[in-house]
PDB file of C-alpha atoms in Angstrom:
ATOM      1  CA  MET A   1      28.453  26.157 103.450  1.00  0.00           C
ATOM      2  CA  HIS A   2      28.786  22.723 104.958  1.00  0.00           C
ATOM      3  CA  ILE A   3      31.767  20.857 103.622  1.00  0.00           C
ATOM      4  CA  MET A   4      30.618  17.260 103.376  1.00  0.00           C
ATOM      5  CA  GLU A   5      32.014  14.460 105.497  1.00  0.00           C
ATOM      6  CA  GLY A   6      35.303  13.218 104.127  1.00  0.00           C
ATOM      7  CA  PHE A   7      35.597  15.985 101.546  1.00  0.00           C
ATOM      8  CA  LEU A   8      38.657  17.633 103.057  1.00  0.00           C
ATOM      9  CA  PRO A   9      41.931  15.759 102.562  1.00  0.00           C
ATOM     10  CA  SER A  10      44.841  15.799 104.974  1.00  0.00           C
ATOM     11  CA  PRO A  11      46.378  18.152 106.135  1.00  0.00           C
ATOM     12  CA  TRP A  12      43.450  20.552 105.775  1.00  0.00           C
ATOM     13  CA  TRP A  13      40.901  18.926 108.035  1.00  0.00           C
ATOM     14  CA  GLU A  14      43.490  18.575 110.814  1.00  0.00           C
ATOM     15  CA  LEU A  15      44.559  22.190 110.340  1.00  0.00           C
ATOM     16  CA  TRP A  16      41.034  23.617 110.671  1.00  0.00           C
ATOM     17  CA  THR A  17      40.318  21.379 113.657  1.00  0.00           C
ATOM     18  CA  ILE A  18      43.431  22.734 115.356  1.00  0.00           C
ATOM     19  CA  VAL A  19      42.300  26.294 114.608  1.00  0.00           C
ATOM     20  CA  MET A  20      38.829  25.557 116.016  1.00  0.00           C
ATOM     21  CA  ILE A  21      39.797  23.993 119.360  1.00  0.00           C
ATOM     22  CA  PRO A  22      41.301  26.990 121.226  1.00  0.00           C
ATOM     23  CA  VAL A  23      38.526  29.317 120.042  1.00  0.00           C
ATOM     24  CA  VAL A  24      35.809  26.937 121.247  1.00  0.00           C
ATOM     25  CA  ILE A  25      37.577  26.441 124.593  1.00  0.00           C
ATOM     26  CA  TYR A  26      37.873  30.218 125.015  1.00  0.00           C
ATOM     27  CA  GLY A  27      34.192  30.548 124.037  1.00  0.00           C
ATOM     28  CA  ILE A  28      33.153  28.050 126.744  1.00  0.00           C
ATOM     29  CA  TYR A  29      35.188  30.071 129.242  1.00  0.00           C
ATOM     30  CA  ARG A  30      33.452  33.260 128.038  1.00  0.00           C
ATOM     31  CA  ILE A  31      30.032  31.621 128.447  1.00  0.00           C
ATOM     32  CA  SER A  32      30.778  30.587 132.038  1.00  0.00           C
ATOM     33  CA  LEU A  33      32.094  34.084 132.762  1.00  0.00           C
ATOM     34  CA  VAL A  34      29.158  35.997 131.299  1.00  0.00           C
ATOM     35  CA  THR A  35      26.516  33.739 132.877  1.00  0.00           C
ATOM     36  CA  LYS A  36      28.275  33.937 136.266  1.00  0.00           C
ATOM     37  CA  ASN A  37      28.478  37.734 136.210  1.00  0.00           C
ATOM     38  CA  ASN A  38      24.991  38.147 134.754  1.00  0.00           C
ATOM     39  CA  PRO A  39      22.752  35.108 135.309  1.00  0.00           C
ATOM     40  CA  LYS A  40      20.024  36.993 133.444  1.00  0.00           C
ATOM     41  CA  THR A  41      21.974  36.444 130.201  1.00  0.00           C
ATOM     42  CA  LYS A  42      21.056  32.727 130.156  1.00  0.00           C
ATOM     43  CA  PRO A  43      17.716  33.152 128.338  1.00  0.00           C
ATOM     44  CA  LEU A  44      19.481  35.539 125.953  1.00  0.00           C
ATOM     45  CA  LEU A  45      22.103  32.878 125.193  1.00  0.00           C
ATOM     46  CA  ALA A  46      19.315  30.383 124.522  1.00  0.00           C
ATOM     47  CA  LEU A  47      17.664  32.908 122.226  1.00  0.00           C
ATOM     48  CA  VAL A  48      20.692  33.615 120.031  1.00  0.00           C
ATOM     49  CA  GLY A  49      21.464  29.873 119.963  1.00  0.00           C
ATOM     50  CA  ALA A  50      17.885  29.164 118.870  1.00  0.00           C
ATOM     51  CA  PHE A  51      18.271  31.779 116.122  1.00  0.00           C
ATOM     52  CA  ILE A  52      21.230  29.793 114.743  1.00  0.00           C
ATOM     53  CA  PHE A  53      19.168  26.580 114.997  1.00  0.00           C
ATOM     54  CA  VAL A  54      16.267  28.014 112.999  1.00  0.00           C
ATOM     55  CA  LEU A  55      18.210  29.867 110.339  1.00  0.00           C
ATOM     56  CA  SER A  56      20.699  27.105 109.588  1.00  0.00           C
ATOM     57  CA  ALA A  57      17.795  24.694 109.020  1.00  0.00           C
ATOM     58  CA  LEU A  58      16.167  26.930 106.398  1.00  0.00           C
ATOM     59  CA  LYS A  59      17.248  26.034 102.906  1.00  0.00           C
ATOM     60  CA  LEU A  60      16.169  28.972 100.813  1.00  0.00           C
ATOM     61  CA  PRO A  61      16.096  29.367  97.030  1.00  0.00           C
ATOM     62  CA  SER A  62      18.397  31.935  95.510  1.00  0.00           C
ATOM     63  CA  VAL A  63      18.606  33.745  92.170  1.00  0.00           C
ATOM     64  CA  THR A  64      21.362  31.404  90.954  1.00  0.00           C
ATOM     65  CA  GLY A  65      18.799  28.587  90.872  1.00  0.00           C
ATOM     66  CA  SER A  66      20.279  26.717  93.797  1.00  0.00           C
ATOM     67  CA  CYS A  67      19.477  26.618  97.486  1.00  0.00           C
ATOM     68  CA  SER A  68      21.520  27.597 100.461  1.00  0.00           C
ATOM     69  CA  HIS A  69      20.888  28.540 104.034  1.00  0.00           C
ATOM     70  CA  PRO A  70      21.623  31.462 106.341  1.00  0.00           C
ATOM     71  CA  THR A  71      23.827  30.835 109.380  1.00  0.00           C
ATOM     72  CA  GLY A  72      22.364  32.926 112.208  1.00  0.00           C
ATOM     73  CA  SER A  73      25.726  33.179 113.955  1.00  0.00           C
ATOM     74  CA  GLY A  74      26.138  36.912 113.228  1.00  0.00           C
ATOM     75  CA  LEU A  75      23.486  37.948 115.751  1.00  0.00           C
ATOM     76  CA  ALA A  76      25.131  35.850 118.470  1.00  0.00           C
ATOM     77  CA  ALA A  77      28.442  37.560 117.682  1.00  0.00           C
ATOM     78  CA  VAL A  78      26.909  41.046 117.826  1.00  0.00           C
ATOM     79  CA  ILE A  79      25.425  40.354 121.269  1.00  0.00           C
ATOM     80  CA  PHE A  80      27.972  38.016 122.894  1.00  0.00           C
ATOM     81  CA  GLY A  81      31.123  38.319 120.786  1.00  0.00           C
ATOM     82  CA  PRO A  82      32.641  35.865 118.293  1.00  0.00           C
ATOM     83  CA  ALA A  83      34.012  33.243 120.726  1.00  0.00           C
ATOM     84  CA  ILE A  84      30.573  32.469 122.166  1.00  0.00           C
ATOM     85  CA  ALA A  85      29.127  32.426 118.642  1.00  0.00           C
ATOM     86  CA  ALA A  86      31.727  29.765 117.800  1.00  0.00           C
ATOM     87  CA  VAL A  87      30.507  27.483 120.621  1.00  0.00           C
ATOM     88  CA  LEU A  88      26.848  27.880 119.642  1.00  0.00           C
ATOM     89  CA  SER A  89      27.659  27.256 115.968  1.00  0.00           C
ATOM     90  CA  MET A  90      29.561  24.123 116.886  1.00  0.00           C
ATOM     91  CA  LEU A  91      26.525  22.745 118.741  1.00  0.00           C
ATOM     92  CA  VAL A  92      24.376  23.193 115.633  1.00  0.00           C
ATOM     93  CA  LEU A  93      27.052  21.747 113.345  1.00  0.00           C
ATOM     94  CA  VAL A  94      27.457  18.662 115.550  1.00  0.00           C
ATOM     95  CA  PHE A  95      23.665  18.171 115.562  1.00  0.00           C
ATOM     96  CA  GLN A  96      23.605  18.375 111.764  1.00  0.00           C
ATOM     97  CA  ALA A  97      26.662  16.169 111.278  1.00  0.00           C
ATOM     98  CA  LEU A  98      25.328  13.377 113.508  1.00  0.00           C
ATOM     99  CA  LEU A  99      21.602  13.441 112.711  1.00  0.00           C
ATOM    100  CA  LEU A 100      21.364  14.869 109.199  1.00  0.00           C
ATOM    101  CA  ALA A 101      24.579  13.684 107.522  1.00  0.00           C
ATOM    102  CA  HIS A 102      24.948  17.366 106.706  1.00  0.00           C
ATOM    103  CA  GLY A 103      28.525  18.489 107.114  1.00  0.00           C
ATOM    104  CA  GLY A 104      30.612  15.985 109.026  1.00  0.00           C
ATOM    105  CA  LEU A 105      32.882  15.185 111.937  1.00  0.00           C
ATOM    106  CA  THR A 106      36.100  15.270 109.914  1.00  0.00           C
ATOM    107  CA  THR A 107      35.046  18.593 108.379  1.00  0.00           C
ATOM    108  CA  LEU A 108      33.651  19.988 111.650  1.00  0.00           C
ATOM    109  CA  GLY A 109      36.773  22.089 112.209  1.00  0.00           C
ATOM    110  CA  ALA A 110      36.553  23.729 108.788  1.00  0.00           C
ATOM    111  CA  ASN A 111      32.821  24.336 109.133  1.00  0.00           C
ATOM    112  CA  VAL A 112      33.163  25.828 112.631  1.00  0.00           C
ATOM    113  CA  VAL A 113      35.963  28.084 111.373  1.00  0.00           C
ATOM    114  CA  SER A 114      33.834  29.486 108.528  1.00  0.00           C
ATOM    115  CA  MET A 115      30.417  29.695 110.227  1.00  0.00           C
ATOM    116  CA  GLY A 116      31.486  30.032 113.855  1.00  0.00           C
ATOM    117  CA  ILE A 117      34.685  32.066 113.654  1.00  0.00           C
ATOM    118  CA  VAL A 118      35.221  33.959 110.374  1.00  0.00           C
ATOM    119  CA  GLY A 119      31.570  35.031 109.980  1.00  0.00           C
ATOM    120  CA  PRO A 120      31.149  36.059 113.638  1.00  0.00           C
ATOM    121  CA  VAL A 121      34.500  37.924 113.720  1.00  0.00           C
ATOM    122  CA  VAL A 122      33.449  39.892 110.632  1.00  0.00           C
ATOM    123  CA  ALA A 123      29.996  40.559 112.123  1.00  0.00           C
ATOM    124  CA  TYR A 124      31.420  41.594 115.485  1.00  0.00           C
ATOM    125  CA  GLY A 125      34.067  43.849 113.915  1.00  0.00           C
ATOM    126  CA  THR A 126      31.507  45.515 111.679  1.00  0.00           C
ATOM    127  CA  TRP A 127      29.187  46.041 114.649  1.00  0.00           C
ATOM    128  CA  VAL A 128      31.946  47.583 116.793  1.00  0.00           C
ATOM    129  CA  ILE A 129      32.878  49.982 113.992  1.00  0.00           C
ATOM    130  CA  CYS A 130      29.213  50.914 113.453  1.00  0.00           C
ATOM    131  CA  LYS A 131      28.770  51.548 117.183  1.00  0.00           C
ATOM    132  CA  LYS A 132      31.852  53.818 117.244  1.00  0.00           C
ATOM    133  CA  ALA A 133      30.667  55.650 114.123  1.00  0.00           C
ATOM    134  CA  LYS A 134      27.257  56.107 115.736  1.00  0.00           C
ATOM    135  CA  VAL A 135      25.497  54.404 112.828  1.00  0.00           C
ATOM    136  CA  PRO A 136      21.830  53.764 113.735  1.00  0.00           C
ATOM    137  CA  SER A 137      21.771  50.387 115.509  1.00  0.00           C
ATOM    138  CA  SER A 138      19.257  48.796 113.121  1.00  0.00           C
ATOM    139  CA  PHE A 139      21.467  49.510 110.139  1.00  0.00           C
ATOM    140  CA  GLY A 140      24.606  48.503 112.032  1.00  0.00           C
ATOM    141  CA  VAL A 141      23.131  45.116 112.949  1.00  0.00           C
ATOM    142  CA  PHE A 142      21.889  44.589 109.390  1.00  0.00           C
ATOM    143  CA  LEU A 143      25.312  45.332 107.931  1.00  0.00           C
ATOM    144  CA  ALA A 144      27.161  43.244 110.522  1.00  0.00           C
ATOM    145  CA  VAL A 145      24.950  40.172 110.137  1.00  0.00           C
ATOM    146  CA  ALA A 146      24.719  40.345 106.336  1.00  0.00           C
ATOM    147  CA  LEU A 147      28.504  40.696 105.964  1.00  0.00           C
ATOM    148  CA  GLY A 148      29.102  37.946 108.523  1.00  0.00           C
ATOM    149  CA  ASN A 149      26.840  35.620 106.540  1.00  0.00           C
ATOM    150  CA  LEU A 150      28.512  36.460 103.222  1.00  0.00           C
ATOM    151  CA  LEU A 151      32.058  36.116 104.549  1.00  0.00           C
ATOM    152  CA  THR A 152      31.188  32.706 106.022  1.00  0.00           C
ATOM    153  CA  TYR A 153      30.657  31.498 102.468  1.00  0.00           C
ATOM    154  CA  VAL A 154      33.738  33.275 101.185  1.00  0.00           C
ATOM    155  CA  ALA A 155      35.670  31.451 103.920  1.00  0.00           C
ATOM    156  CA  THR A 156      34.228  28.102 102.799  1.00  0.00           C
ATOM    157  CA  SER A 157      35.258  28.916  99.218  1.00  0.00           C
ATOM    158  CA  VAL A 158      38.798  29.701 100.405  1.00  0.00           C
ATOM    159  CA  GLN A 159      38.955  26.452 102.397  1.00  0.00           C
ATOM    160  CA  LEU A 160      37.863  24.385  99.395  1.00  0.00           C
ATOM    161  CA  ALA A 161      40.131  26.276  96.981  1.00  0.00           C
ATOM    162  CA  LEU A 162      43.124  25.668  99.276  1.00  0.00           C
ATOM    163  CA  ALA A 163      42.377  21.952  99.397  1.00  0.00           C
ATOM    164  CA  PHE A 164      41.441  21.628  95.714  1.00  0.00           C
ATOM    165  CA  PRO A 165      43.431  24.139  93.653  1.00  0.00           C
ATOM    166  CA  THR A 166      42.912  23.699  89.906  1.00  0.00           C
ATOM    167  CA  ALA A 167      45.726  23.470  87.369  1.00  0.00           C
ATOM    168  CA  ALA A 168      45.480  27.253  87.083  1.00  0.00           C
ATOM    169  CA  GLY A 169      46.036  27.590  90.803  1.00  0.00           C
ATOM    170  CA  PHE A 170      44.300  28.766  93.953  1.00  0.00           C
ATOM    171  CA  LEU A 171      42.598  31.877  92.557  1.00  0.00           C
ATOM    172  CA  ASP A 172      40.972  29.967  89.730  1.00  0.00           C
ATOM    173  CA  ALA A 173      39.598  27.400  92.175  1.00  0.00           C
ATOM    174  CA  PHE A 174      38.490  30.175  94.527  1.00  0.00           C
ATOM    175  CA  ALA A 175      36.559  31.807  91.672  1.00  0.00           C
ATOM    176  CA  LYS A 176      34.838  28.487  90.938  1.00  0.00           C
ATOM    177  CA  PHE A 177      33.787  27.755  94.514  1.00  0.00           C
ATOM    178  CA  GLY A 178      33.017  31.420  95.135  1.00  0.00           C
ATOM    179  CA  THR A 179      30.547  31.385  92.243  1.00  0.00           C
ATOM    180  CA  VAL A 180      28.788  28.380  93.740  1.00  0.00           C
ATOM    181  CA  PHE A 181      28.657  29.662  97.306  1.00  0.00           C
ATOM    182  CA  ALA A 182      29.117  33.395  97.693  1.00  0.00           C
ATOM    183  CA  VAL A 183      26.973  34.547  94.761  1.00  0.00           C
ATOM    184  CA  THR A 184      24.088  32.296  95.790  1.00  0.00           C
ATOM    185  CA  GLN A 185      24.425  33.729  99.255  1.00  0.00           C
ATOM    186  CA  ILE A 186      24.001  37.457  98.491  1.00  0.00           C
ATOM    187  CA  PRO A 187      20.168  37.633  98.691  1.00  0.00           C
ATOM    188  CA  LEU A 188      20.170  35.208 101.632  1.00  0.00           C
ATOM    189  CA  ALA A 189      22.674  37.399 103.489  1.00  0.00           C
ATOM    190  CA  ILE A 190      20.297  40.332 103.037  1.00  0.00           C
ATOM    191  CA  ALA A 191      17.388  38.237 104.333  1.00  0.00           C
ATOM    192  CA  GLU A 192      19.353  37.133 107.391  1.00  0.00           C
ATOM    193  CA  GLY A 193      20.381  40.736 108.083  1.00  0.00           C
ATOM    194  CA  ILE A 194      16.739  41.810 108.066  1.00  0.00           C
ATOM    195  CA  LEU A 195      15.634  38.955 110.355  1.00  0.00           C
ATOM    196  CA  ALA A 196      18.428  39.755 112.798  1.00  0.00           C
ATOM    197  CA  VAL A 197      17.356  43.413 112.983  1.00  0.00           C
ATOM    198  CA  PHE A 198      13.804  42.230 113.672  1.00  0.00           C
ATOM    199  CA  LEU A 199      14.926  40.251 116.720  1.00  0.00           C
ATOM    200  CA  PHE A 200      17.487  42.856 117.777  1.00  0.00           C
ATOM    201  CA  ASP A 201      14.868  45.626 117.871  1.00  0.00           C
ATOM    202  CA  PHE A 202      12.765  43.441 120.142  1.00  0.00           C
ATOM    203  CA  LEU A 203      15.758  42.845 122.433  1.00  0.00           C
ATOM    204  CA  VAL A 204      16.593  46.547 122.653  1.00  0.00           C
ATOM    205  CA  LYS A 205      12.999  47.259 123.592  1.00  0.00           C
ATOM    206  CA  TYR A 206      12.636  44.539 126.221  1.00  0.00           C
ATOM    207  CA  LYS A 207      16.204  43.737 127.275  1.00  0.00           C
ATOM    208  CA  GLY A 208      17.923  47.074 126.613  1.00  0.00           C
ATOM    209  CA  LYS A 209      19.385  47.419 130.078  1.00  0.00           C
ATOM    210  CA  LEU A 210      20.848  43.905 130.018  1.00  0.00           C
ATOM    211  CA  LEU A 211      22.331  44.482 126.544  1.00  0.00           C
ATOM    212  CA  ASN A 212      23.934  47.662 127.865  1.00  0.00           C
ATOM    213  CA  THR A 213      25.337  45.842 130.896  1.00  0.00           C
ATOM    214  CA  ILE A 214      27.079  43.171 128.827  1.00  0.00           C
ATOM    215  CA  GLY A 215      28.349  45.841 126.430  1.00  0.00           C
ATOM    216  CA  ALA A 216      26.434  44.636 123.384  1.00  0.00           C
ATOM    217  CA  VAL A 217      24.862  48.030 122.835  1.00  0.00           C
ATOM    218  CA  ASN A 218      25.752  51.526 123.852  1.00  0.00           C
ATOM    219  CA  LEU A 219      22.384  53.169 124.072  1.00  0.00           C
ATOM    220  CA  PRO A 220      21.763  55.752 126.794  1.00  0.00           C
ATOM    221  CA  SER A 221      18.031  55.348 126.182  1.00  0.00           C
ATOM    222  CA  ALA A 222      18.279  51.606 126.854  1.00  0.00           C
ATOM    223  CA  LEU A 223      19.324  52.277 130.456  1.00  0.00           C
ATOM    224  CA  THR A 224      15.876  53.420 131.365  1.00  0.00           C
ATOM    225  CA  ARG A 225      14.079  50.655 129.518  1.00  0.00           C
ATOM    226  CA  GLY A 226      13.773  46.950 130.045  1.00  0.00           C
ATOM    227  CA  ASN A 227      15.753  44.824 132.484  1.00  0.00           C
TER     228      ASN A 227
ATOM    229  CA  MET B   1       4.934  45.387 115.716  1.00  0.00           C
ATOM    230  CA  GLU B   2       5.749  48.607 113.950  1.00  0.00           C
ATOM    231  CA  THR B   3       5.141  49.372 110.288  1.00  0.00           C
ATOM    232  CA  LYS B   4       8.899  49.178 109.781  1.00  0.00           C
ATOM    233  CA  HIS B   5       8.880  45.571 110.939  1.00  0.00           C
ATOM    234  CA  ILE B   6       5.996  44.581 108.681  1.00  0.00           C
ATOM    235  CA  ILE B   7       7.867  46.035 105.695  1.00  0.00           C
ATOM    236  CA  MET B   8      11.002  44.161 106.779  1.00  0.00           C
ATOM    237  CA  LEU B   9       9.198  40.829 106.981  1.00  0.00           C
ATOM    238  CA  ALA B  10       7.574  41.461 103.597  1.00  0.00           C
ATOM    239  CA  ALA B  11      11.068  42.109 102.180  1.00  0.00           C
ATOM    240  CA  VAL B  12      12.298  38.751 103.501  1.00  0.00           C
ATOM    241  CA  VAL B  13       9.330  36.948 101.930  1.00  0.00           C
ATOM    242  CA  ALA B  14       9.994  38.790  98.647  1.00  0.00           C
ATOM    243  CA  LEU B  15      13.686  37.818  98.715  1.00  0.00           C
ATOM    244  CA  VAL B  16      12.681  34.161  98.959  1.00  0.00           C
ATOM    245  CA  LEU B  17       9.901  34.313  96.360  1.00  0.00           C
ATOM    246  CA  VAL B  18      11.657  36.422  93.702  1.00  0.00           C
ATOM    247  CA  PRO B  19      14.094  33.653  92.648  1.00  0.00           C
ATOM    248  CA  LEU B  20      11.177  31.247  92.194  1.00  0.00           C
ATOM    249  CA  ILE B  21       9.496  33.725  89.851  1.00  0.00           C
ATOM    250  CA  LEU B  22      12.609  34.931  88.010  1.00  0.00           C
ATOM    251  CA  VAL B  23      14.197  31.503  87.483  1.00  0.00           C
ATOM    252  CA  PRO B  24      11.228  29.134  87.454  1.00  0.00           C
ATOM    253  CA  ASN B  25      12.960  26.248  85.683  1.00  0.00           C
ATOM    254  CA  ALA B  26      16.056  25.966  87.831  1.00  0.00           C
ATOM    255  CA  GLU B  27      16.725  22.799  89.806  1.00  0.00           C
ATOM    256  CA  TYR B  28      17.119  24.453  93.203  1.00  0.00           C
ATOM    257  CA  GLY B  29      19.525  21.807  94.386  1.00  0.00           C
ATOM    258  CA  GLY B  30      21.799  22.601  97.284  1.00  0.00           C
ATOM    259  CA  ALA B  31      24.851  24.821  96.802  1.00  0.00           C
ATOM    260  CA  ASP B  32      26.686  22.313  99.014  1.00  0.00           C
ATOM    261  CA  GLY B  33      25.866  19.606  96.481  1.00  0.00           C
ATOM    262  CA  ALA B  34      27.090  21.769  93.594  1.00  0.00           C
ATOM    263  CA  ALA B  35      30.426  22.222  95.352  1.00  0.00           C
ATOM    264  CA  GLU B  36      30.522  18.480  95.991  1.00  0.00           C
ATOM    265  CA  ASP B  37      30.146  17.864  92.248  1.00  0.00           C
ATOM    266  CA  LEU B  38      32.989  20.307  91.501  1.00  0.00           C
ATOM    267  CA  ILE B  39      35.241  18.369  93.859  1.00  0.00           C
ATOM    268  CA  LEU B  40      34.233  14.957  92.499  1.00  0.00           C
ATOM    269  CA  GLU B  41      35.060  16.203  88.957  1.00  0.00           C
ATOM    270  CA  THR B  42      38.698  16.464  90.019  1.00  0.00           C
ATOM    271  CA  GLY B  43      38.676  12.705  90.642  1.00  0.00           C
ATOM    272  CA  TYR B  44      38.791  13.118  94.420  1.00  0.00           C
ATOM    273  CA  GLU B  45      37.345  10.347  96.511  1.00  0.00           C
ATOM    274  CA  PRO B  46      36.004  11.208  99.960  1.00  0.00           C
ATOM    275  CA  TRP B  47      37.995   9.329 102.564  1.00  0.00           C
ATOM    276  CA  PHE B  48      35.393   9.205 105.312  1.00  0.00           C
ATOM    277  CA  GLU B  49      31.644   8.646 105.315  1.00  0.00           C
ATOM    278  CA  SER B  50      28.903   9.850 107.619  1.00  0.00           C
ATOM    279  CA  ILE B  51      28.429   7.518 110.562  1.00  0.00           C
ATOM    280  CA  TRP B  52      24.667   7.632 110.081  1.00  0.00           C
ATOM    281  CA  GLU B  53      22.522   8.963 107.269  1.00  0.00           C
ATOM    282  CA  PRO B  54      18.794   9.620 107.293  1.00  0.00           C
ATOM    283  CA  PRO B  55      17.265   6.616 105.482  1.00  0.00           C
ATOM    284  CA  SER B  56      15.279   8.811 103.083  1.00  0.00           C
ATOM    285  CA  GLY B  57      14.662  12.359 101.970  1.00  0.00           C
ATOM    286  CA  GLU B  58      11.457  12.356 103.995  1.00  0.00           C
ATOM    287  CA  ILE B  59      13.266  11.476 107.210  1.00  0.00           C
ATOM    288  CA  GLU B  60      15.912  14.071 106.442  1.00  0.00           C
ATOM    289  CA  SER B  61      13.309  16.803 106.042  1.00  0.00           C
ATOM    290  CA  LEU B  62      11.630  15.594 109.252  1.00  0.00           C
ATOM    291  CA  LEU B  63      14.890  16.114 111.133  1.00  0.00           C
ATOM    292  CA  PHE B  64      15.408  19.524 109.532  1.00  0.00           C
ATOM    293  CA  VAL B  65      11.903  20.516 110.585  1.00  0.00           C
ATOM    294  CA  ILE B  66      12.606  19.371 114.135  1.00  0.00           C
ATOM    295  CA  GLN B  67      15.756  21.483 114.176  1.00  0.00           C
ATOM    296  CA  ALA B  68      13.845  24.574 113.020  1.00  0.00           C
ATOM    297  CA  ALA B  69      10.949  23.848 115.387  1.00  0.00           C
ATOM    298  CA  ILE B  70      13.198  23.577 118.452  1.00  0.00           C
ATOM    299  CA  GLY B  71      14.682  26.971 117.624  1.00  0.00           C
ATOM    300  CA  ALA B  72      11.324  28.555 116.839  1.00  0.00           C
ATOM    301  CA  ILE B  73       9.780  27.316 120.118  1.00  0.00           C
ATOM    302  CA  ILE B  74      12.604  28.882 122.130  1.00  0.00           C
ATOM    303  CA  ILE B  75      12.385  32.204 120.244  1.00  0.00           C
ATOM    304  CA  GLY B  76       8.581  32.284 120.525  1.00  0.00           C
ATOM    305  CA  TYR B  77       8.688  31.411 124.228  1.00  0.00           C
ATOM    306  CA  PHE B  78      11.224  34.159 124.917  1.00  0.00           C
ATOM    307  CA  ILE B  79       9.277  36.820 123.021  1.00  0.00           C
ATOM    308  CA  GLY B  80       5.950  35.792 124.584  1.00  0.00           C
ATOM    309  CA  TYR B  81       7.437  35.673 128.083  1.00  0.00           C
ATOM    310  CA  GLU B  82       8.995  39.130 127.831  1.00  0.00           C
ATOM    311  CA  LYS B  83       5.912  40.690 126.256  1.00  0.00           C
ATOM    312  CA  GLY B  84       3.645  39.062 128.850  1.00  0.00           C
ATOM    313  CA  LYS B  85       5.818  40.289 131.711  1.00  0.00           C
ATOM    314  CA  ARG B  86       5.445  43.830 130.431  1.00  0.00           C
ATOM    315  CA  ALA B  87       1.720  43.701 129.592  1.00  0.00           C
ATOM    316  CA  PRO B  88      -0.685  45.445 131.961  1.00  0.00           C
ATOM    317  CA  ARG B  89      -2.434  43.067 134.374  1.00  0.00           C
ATOM    318  CA  GLU B  90      -6.039  42.280 133.685  1.00  0.00           C
ATOM    319  CA  ASP B  91      -7.464  40.681 136.768  1.00  0.00           C
ATOM    320  CA  THR B  92     -11.067  40.972 135.665  1.00  0.00           C
ATOM    321  CA  ASP B  93     -11.782  37.836 133.745  1.00  0.00           C
TER     322      ASP B  93
END
C-alpha cells in the first residue's frame, strides 16, 4: 500500500500531509495521557507497535499472483484507539521510507492516512460495534482487523485514483488501482485478522485487567484475571 | 496453546501457501510495483527520489529481515515475560 516516493503530484501530497499532522499530534498526546494514567500500558504499547513492525515487513504471496503485506495497525487501534495507531504506523513508515526506499517522505502523509488513520478508524469502529452487539471478542477482533487491513488498501486506491484519474474519470481509475491493491489484499486481510486474534487472546488471558482498565475490552471475567 | 490456536496458525500458513500452489507460474512481484507501472503508463514522471536506496536486493531483504526481527523479539519477550511471571515457581533445580 506504500505509494512510492515522488509518485503523488501536488496538491495531493501536501493535502494528505496536512490531514496527517493533527491526527499524529493528537495521537502523541493520547500516548502521553495513557502512559501517565497507566504506566503498565508501556509494554503493551511496545507490543502493538512491534506487531506493526513484523506484519508490515512480511511480503506475502496472494492469489492474484502478486505480493503485498499486512499492516498490523488494526490491533493497535482495537487496543489503544486510532490516534495512537497513527503514531505507531508513522514510526514504521518513516523507518521504511528512510532505510528501505519503500514508500517515501513526500508520500508519508498519504501512507499514514491510509495505513495509520483510515484502516485503524475502520478497525476501531468495527470493534466498538462488535463490543456493543456482544459479538464474541475473538470474532470481533478478527472482523475489525481484517476490515481495517482491507480498507487501508481501498484508501490507497482512492488516493491514487484521485491523483491519477483516467480519461474515463475517477471511478475507472479507482477500479484499476482497486484491482491491483484491494483484491490482492483479501486473503492477506484474513491472515492478519487471524494473527491479531492469536495475540489478542493471549492479552486477554494475561493482561485482561489492564485491557479492561483502558477500556479496550469489556469483559467481566477479565477483571479477575491478569494484571 | 489451545487447539483453536493451532488451527488458526495452520489457516494462516495455508493462506500463504495456497496461492503458490494455485498460481505457480505467476511473477509474485509487489502490488506496489504494479501500481507504479500503472502510473508510469500515464506518462507521469516522479518528481522526487528516495534520499537513500539499499544498494542491492540482498541489502534490502537484510533490512526487511531486521525490521521483522526487531518486532518479533519484542513480541516474544513480552509473551515469555508474562508467561514466566505466571508460571509456578520451581526452586528445586
